XYZ file of C-alpha atoms in Angstrom:
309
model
C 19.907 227.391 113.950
C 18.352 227.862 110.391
C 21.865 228.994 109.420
C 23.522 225.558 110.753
C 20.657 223.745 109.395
C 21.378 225.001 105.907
C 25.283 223.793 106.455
C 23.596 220.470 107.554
C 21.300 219.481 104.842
C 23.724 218.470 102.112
C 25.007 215.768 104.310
C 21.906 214.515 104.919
C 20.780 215.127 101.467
C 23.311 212.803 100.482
C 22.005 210.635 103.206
C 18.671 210.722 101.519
C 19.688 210.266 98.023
C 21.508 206.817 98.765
C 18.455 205.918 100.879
C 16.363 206.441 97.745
C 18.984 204.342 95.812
C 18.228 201.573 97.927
C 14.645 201.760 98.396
C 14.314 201.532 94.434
C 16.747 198.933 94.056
C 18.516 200.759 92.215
C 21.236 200.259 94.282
C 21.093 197.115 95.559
C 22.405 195.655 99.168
C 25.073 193.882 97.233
C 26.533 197.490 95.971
C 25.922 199.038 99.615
C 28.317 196.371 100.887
C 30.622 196.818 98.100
C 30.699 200.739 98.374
C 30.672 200.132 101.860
C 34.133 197.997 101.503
C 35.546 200.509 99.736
C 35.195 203.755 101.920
C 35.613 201.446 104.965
C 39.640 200.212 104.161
C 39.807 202.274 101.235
C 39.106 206.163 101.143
C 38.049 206.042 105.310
C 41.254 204.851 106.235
C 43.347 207.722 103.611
C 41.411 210.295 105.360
C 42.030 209.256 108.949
C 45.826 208.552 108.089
C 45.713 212.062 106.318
C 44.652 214.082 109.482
C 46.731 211.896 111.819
C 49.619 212.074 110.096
C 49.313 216.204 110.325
C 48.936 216.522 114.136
C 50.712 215.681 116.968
C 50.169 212.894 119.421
C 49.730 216.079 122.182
C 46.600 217.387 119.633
C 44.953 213.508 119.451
C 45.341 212.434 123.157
C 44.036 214.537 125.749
C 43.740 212.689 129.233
C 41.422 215.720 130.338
C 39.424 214.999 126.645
C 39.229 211.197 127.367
C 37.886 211.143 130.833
C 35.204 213.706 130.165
C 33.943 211.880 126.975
C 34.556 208.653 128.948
C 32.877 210.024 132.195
C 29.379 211.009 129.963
C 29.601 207.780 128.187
C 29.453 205.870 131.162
C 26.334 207.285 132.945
C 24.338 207.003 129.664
C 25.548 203.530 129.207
C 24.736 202.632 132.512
C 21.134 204.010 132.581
C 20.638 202.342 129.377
C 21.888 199.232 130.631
C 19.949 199.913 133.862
C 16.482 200.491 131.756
C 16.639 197.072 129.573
C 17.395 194.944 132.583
C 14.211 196.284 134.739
C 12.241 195.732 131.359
C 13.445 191.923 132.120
C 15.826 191.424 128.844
C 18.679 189.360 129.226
C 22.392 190.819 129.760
C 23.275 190.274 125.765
C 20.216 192.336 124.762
C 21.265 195.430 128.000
C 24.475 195.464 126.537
C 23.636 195.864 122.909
C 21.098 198.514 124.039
C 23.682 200.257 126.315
C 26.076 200.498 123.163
C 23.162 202.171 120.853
C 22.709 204.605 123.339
C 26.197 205.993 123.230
C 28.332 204.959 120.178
C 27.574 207.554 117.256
C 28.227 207.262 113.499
C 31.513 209.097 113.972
C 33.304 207.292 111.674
C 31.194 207.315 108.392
C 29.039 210.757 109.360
C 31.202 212.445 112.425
C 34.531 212.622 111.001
C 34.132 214.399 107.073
C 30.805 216.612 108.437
C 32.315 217.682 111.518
C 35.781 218.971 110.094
C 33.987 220.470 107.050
C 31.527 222.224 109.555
C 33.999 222.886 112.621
C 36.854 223.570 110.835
C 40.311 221.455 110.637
C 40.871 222.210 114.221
C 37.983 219.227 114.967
C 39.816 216.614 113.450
C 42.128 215.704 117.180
C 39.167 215.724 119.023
C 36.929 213.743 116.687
C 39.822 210.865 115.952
C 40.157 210.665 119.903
C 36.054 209.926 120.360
C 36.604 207.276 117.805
C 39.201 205.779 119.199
C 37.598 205.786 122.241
C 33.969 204.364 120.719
C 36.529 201.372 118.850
C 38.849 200.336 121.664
C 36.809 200.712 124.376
C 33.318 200.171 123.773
C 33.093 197.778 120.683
C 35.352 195.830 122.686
C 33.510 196.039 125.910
C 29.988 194.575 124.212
C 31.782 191.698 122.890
C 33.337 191.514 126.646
C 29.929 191.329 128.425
C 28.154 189.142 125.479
C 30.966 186.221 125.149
C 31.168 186.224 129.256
C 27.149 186.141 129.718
C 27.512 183.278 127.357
C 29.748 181.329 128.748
C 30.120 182.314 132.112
C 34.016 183.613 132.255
C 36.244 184.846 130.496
C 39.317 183.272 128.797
C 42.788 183.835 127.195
C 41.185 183.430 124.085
C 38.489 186.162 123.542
C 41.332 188.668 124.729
C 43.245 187.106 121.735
C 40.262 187.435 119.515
C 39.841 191.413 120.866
C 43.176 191.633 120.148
C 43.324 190.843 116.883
C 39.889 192.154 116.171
C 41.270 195.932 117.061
C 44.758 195.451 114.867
C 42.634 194.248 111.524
C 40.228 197.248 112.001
C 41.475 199.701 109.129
C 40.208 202.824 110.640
C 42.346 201.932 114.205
C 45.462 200.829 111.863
C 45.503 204.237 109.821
C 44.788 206.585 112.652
C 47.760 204.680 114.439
C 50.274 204.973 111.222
C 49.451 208.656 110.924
C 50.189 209.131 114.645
C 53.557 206.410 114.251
C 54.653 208.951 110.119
C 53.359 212.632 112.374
C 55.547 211.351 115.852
C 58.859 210.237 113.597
C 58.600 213.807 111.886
C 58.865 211.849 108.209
C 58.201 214.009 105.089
C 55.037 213.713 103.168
C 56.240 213.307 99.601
C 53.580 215.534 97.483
C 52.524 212.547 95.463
C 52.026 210.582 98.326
C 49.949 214.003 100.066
C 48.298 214.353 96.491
C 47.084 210.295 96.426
C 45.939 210.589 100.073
C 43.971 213.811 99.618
C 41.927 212.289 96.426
C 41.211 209.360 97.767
C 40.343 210.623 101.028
C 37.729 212.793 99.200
C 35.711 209.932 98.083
C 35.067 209.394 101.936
C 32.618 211.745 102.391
C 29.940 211.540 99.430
C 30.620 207.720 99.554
C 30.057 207.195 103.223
C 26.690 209.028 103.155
C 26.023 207.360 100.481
C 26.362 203.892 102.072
C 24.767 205.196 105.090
C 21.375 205.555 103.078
C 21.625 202.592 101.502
C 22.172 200.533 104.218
C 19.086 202.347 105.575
C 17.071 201.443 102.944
C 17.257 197.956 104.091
C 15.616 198.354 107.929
C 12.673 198.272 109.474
C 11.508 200.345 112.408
C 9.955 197.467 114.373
C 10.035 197.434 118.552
C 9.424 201.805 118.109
C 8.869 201.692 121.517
C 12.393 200.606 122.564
C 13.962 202.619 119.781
C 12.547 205.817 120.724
C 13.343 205.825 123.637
C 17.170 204.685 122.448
C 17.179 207.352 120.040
C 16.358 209.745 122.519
C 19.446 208.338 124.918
C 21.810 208.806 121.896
C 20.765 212.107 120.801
C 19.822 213.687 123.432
C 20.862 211.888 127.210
C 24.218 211.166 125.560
C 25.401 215.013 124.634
C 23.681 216.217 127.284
C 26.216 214.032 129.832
C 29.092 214.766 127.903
C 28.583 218.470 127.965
C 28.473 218.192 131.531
C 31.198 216.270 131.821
C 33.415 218.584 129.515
C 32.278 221.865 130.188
C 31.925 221.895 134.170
C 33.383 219.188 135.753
C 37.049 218.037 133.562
C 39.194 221.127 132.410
C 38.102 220.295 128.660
C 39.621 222.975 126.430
C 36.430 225.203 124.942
C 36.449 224.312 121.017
C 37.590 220.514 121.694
C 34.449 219.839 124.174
C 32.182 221.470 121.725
C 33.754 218.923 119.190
C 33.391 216.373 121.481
C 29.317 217.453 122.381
C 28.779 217.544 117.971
C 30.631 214.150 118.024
C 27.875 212.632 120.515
C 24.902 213.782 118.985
C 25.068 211.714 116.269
C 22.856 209.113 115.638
C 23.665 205.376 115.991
C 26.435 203.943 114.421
C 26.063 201.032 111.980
C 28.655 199.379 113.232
C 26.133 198.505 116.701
C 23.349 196.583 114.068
C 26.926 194.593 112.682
C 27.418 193.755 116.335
C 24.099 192.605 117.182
C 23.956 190.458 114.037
C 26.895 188.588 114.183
C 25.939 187.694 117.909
C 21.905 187.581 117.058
C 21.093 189.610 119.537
C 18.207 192.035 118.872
C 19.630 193.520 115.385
C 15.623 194.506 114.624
C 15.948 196.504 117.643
C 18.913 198.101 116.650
C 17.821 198.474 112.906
C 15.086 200.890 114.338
C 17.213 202.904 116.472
C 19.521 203.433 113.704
C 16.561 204.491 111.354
C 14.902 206.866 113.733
C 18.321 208.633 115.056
C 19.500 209.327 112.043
C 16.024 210.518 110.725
C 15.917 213.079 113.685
C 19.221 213.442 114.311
C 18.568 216.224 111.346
C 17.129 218.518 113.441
C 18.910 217.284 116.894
C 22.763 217.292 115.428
C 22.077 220.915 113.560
C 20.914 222.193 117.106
C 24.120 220.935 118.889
C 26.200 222.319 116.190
C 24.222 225.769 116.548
C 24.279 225.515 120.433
C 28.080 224.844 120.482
C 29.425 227.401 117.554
C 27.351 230.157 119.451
C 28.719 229.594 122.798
């Protein structure tokens, strides 16, 4: 554990170190959304096209894979869901509550600390969770919110969903790697040269931005996000690892990627959600704050658990 901690702690050193940027103003929120921009469609996207272009569509997609990670998801989800309506909230606020519980910063944290700490054999399974997290579940709050709304759904928000999913940069460069890897096309060394630097800057920049944006929420409503927290880092592996390891014939080191992937702490891309429908983004500000403050401890222990096994 103290071993796996001590692999740990320079990511979320690097976590820290942008979250003291921010808090000092020395980096403002106009640079976090900048920096943010840039590792988002810039360095992000080289590094997913980078991995996907360098496995096959048989080492992304695992049907096995997908219904485990989808079977876990679900029962946390639900129970989430379950918990905020008996507290009385309305279906928007369930819903955004039900996607903090089970959609992890596997973009900006998961995908450079996992395949540093797991080796390159992680990236498949970790592109396949994110998939998963961007196609189904980021779609499926905006589902639920736009139907509670206005009471149906129409032509139109499957149009918006749509094209929502073909602008997003990380879906569009994990689907050209797959497109250049299935079509067997050579990777000029320039080209694999340009992809590798810039793919580099993913890592220390998106921790980076992570801390920053941290800087900038509050931990109001600790009730609620403690107990969120606890779904994401604790309820939400726990299913999965159930799901993958005893009940769907999940290959051994790909379910242990898969259990890493779904400890980590809430994703940022939840408080965007909640924000640009105002629905409880204070709530979600504090989950995001207090998951990734323990997920220190929590995400080192998964990572122990899983490489011992």
């Amino acid at each position: 554990m103290l071993a796996i901690l001590l692999k740990t702690l320079p990511f979320f050193a690097l976590i820290g170190l942008g979250w003291g940027a921010g808090r000092l103003r020395f980096f403002p929120e106009v640079a976090t959304e900048w920096l943010t921009r840039f590792v988002f469609y810039f360095a992000l996207s080289a590094m997913l096209f980078r991995f996907a272009a360098n496995l096959s569509v048989g080492e992304i997609f695992d049907p096995a894979f997908a219904m485990a990670y989808l079977s876990g998801c679900t029962i946390v989800y639900l129970l989430a869901f379950g918990v905020a309506l008996a507290r009385r909230v309305s279906i928007p606020e369930a819903s955004v509550e039900a996607q903090c519980a089970v959609i992890g910063n596997t973009g900006f944290l998961g995908v450079p600390m996992l395949t540093m700490l797991l080796g390159p054999g992680a990236a498949g399974p970790v592109l396949m969770v994110l998939a998963i997290d961007l196609i189904v579940f980021s779609s499926l709050i905006t589902l639920i919110i736009t139907a509670s709304r206005e009471g149906h759904l129409s032509p139109r928000i499957v149009r918006v969903l749509a094209l929502g999913l073909a602008k997003n940069p990380m879906i569009v460069a994990m689907v050209a790697g797959i497109a250049w890897s299935a079509l067997r096309l050579p990777m000029p060394a320039p080209g694999a040269e340009f992809l590798a630097l810039l793919g580099a800057a993913a890592t220390p920049g998106a921790l980076f931005a992570i801390g920053a944006s941290l800087a900038s929420k509050s931990a109001e409503r600790l009730s609620v996000a403690l107990w969120l927290s606890f779904a994401k880092l604790v309820l939400h592996p726990g299913a999965v690892a159930v799901a993958a390891l005893w009940i769907f014939p999940v290959e051994r080191e790909a379910a242990g990627v898969m259990i890493a992937a779904a400890a980590l702490p809430v994703a940022g891309n939840v408080y965007i959600l909640a924000r640009h429908f105002g629905v409880a983004p204070q709530r979600v500000s504090a989950s995001i704050l207090i998951s990734t403050a323990f997920s220190i401890l929590t995400v080192s222990a998964v990572i122990a658990w899983i490489t011992a096994a």
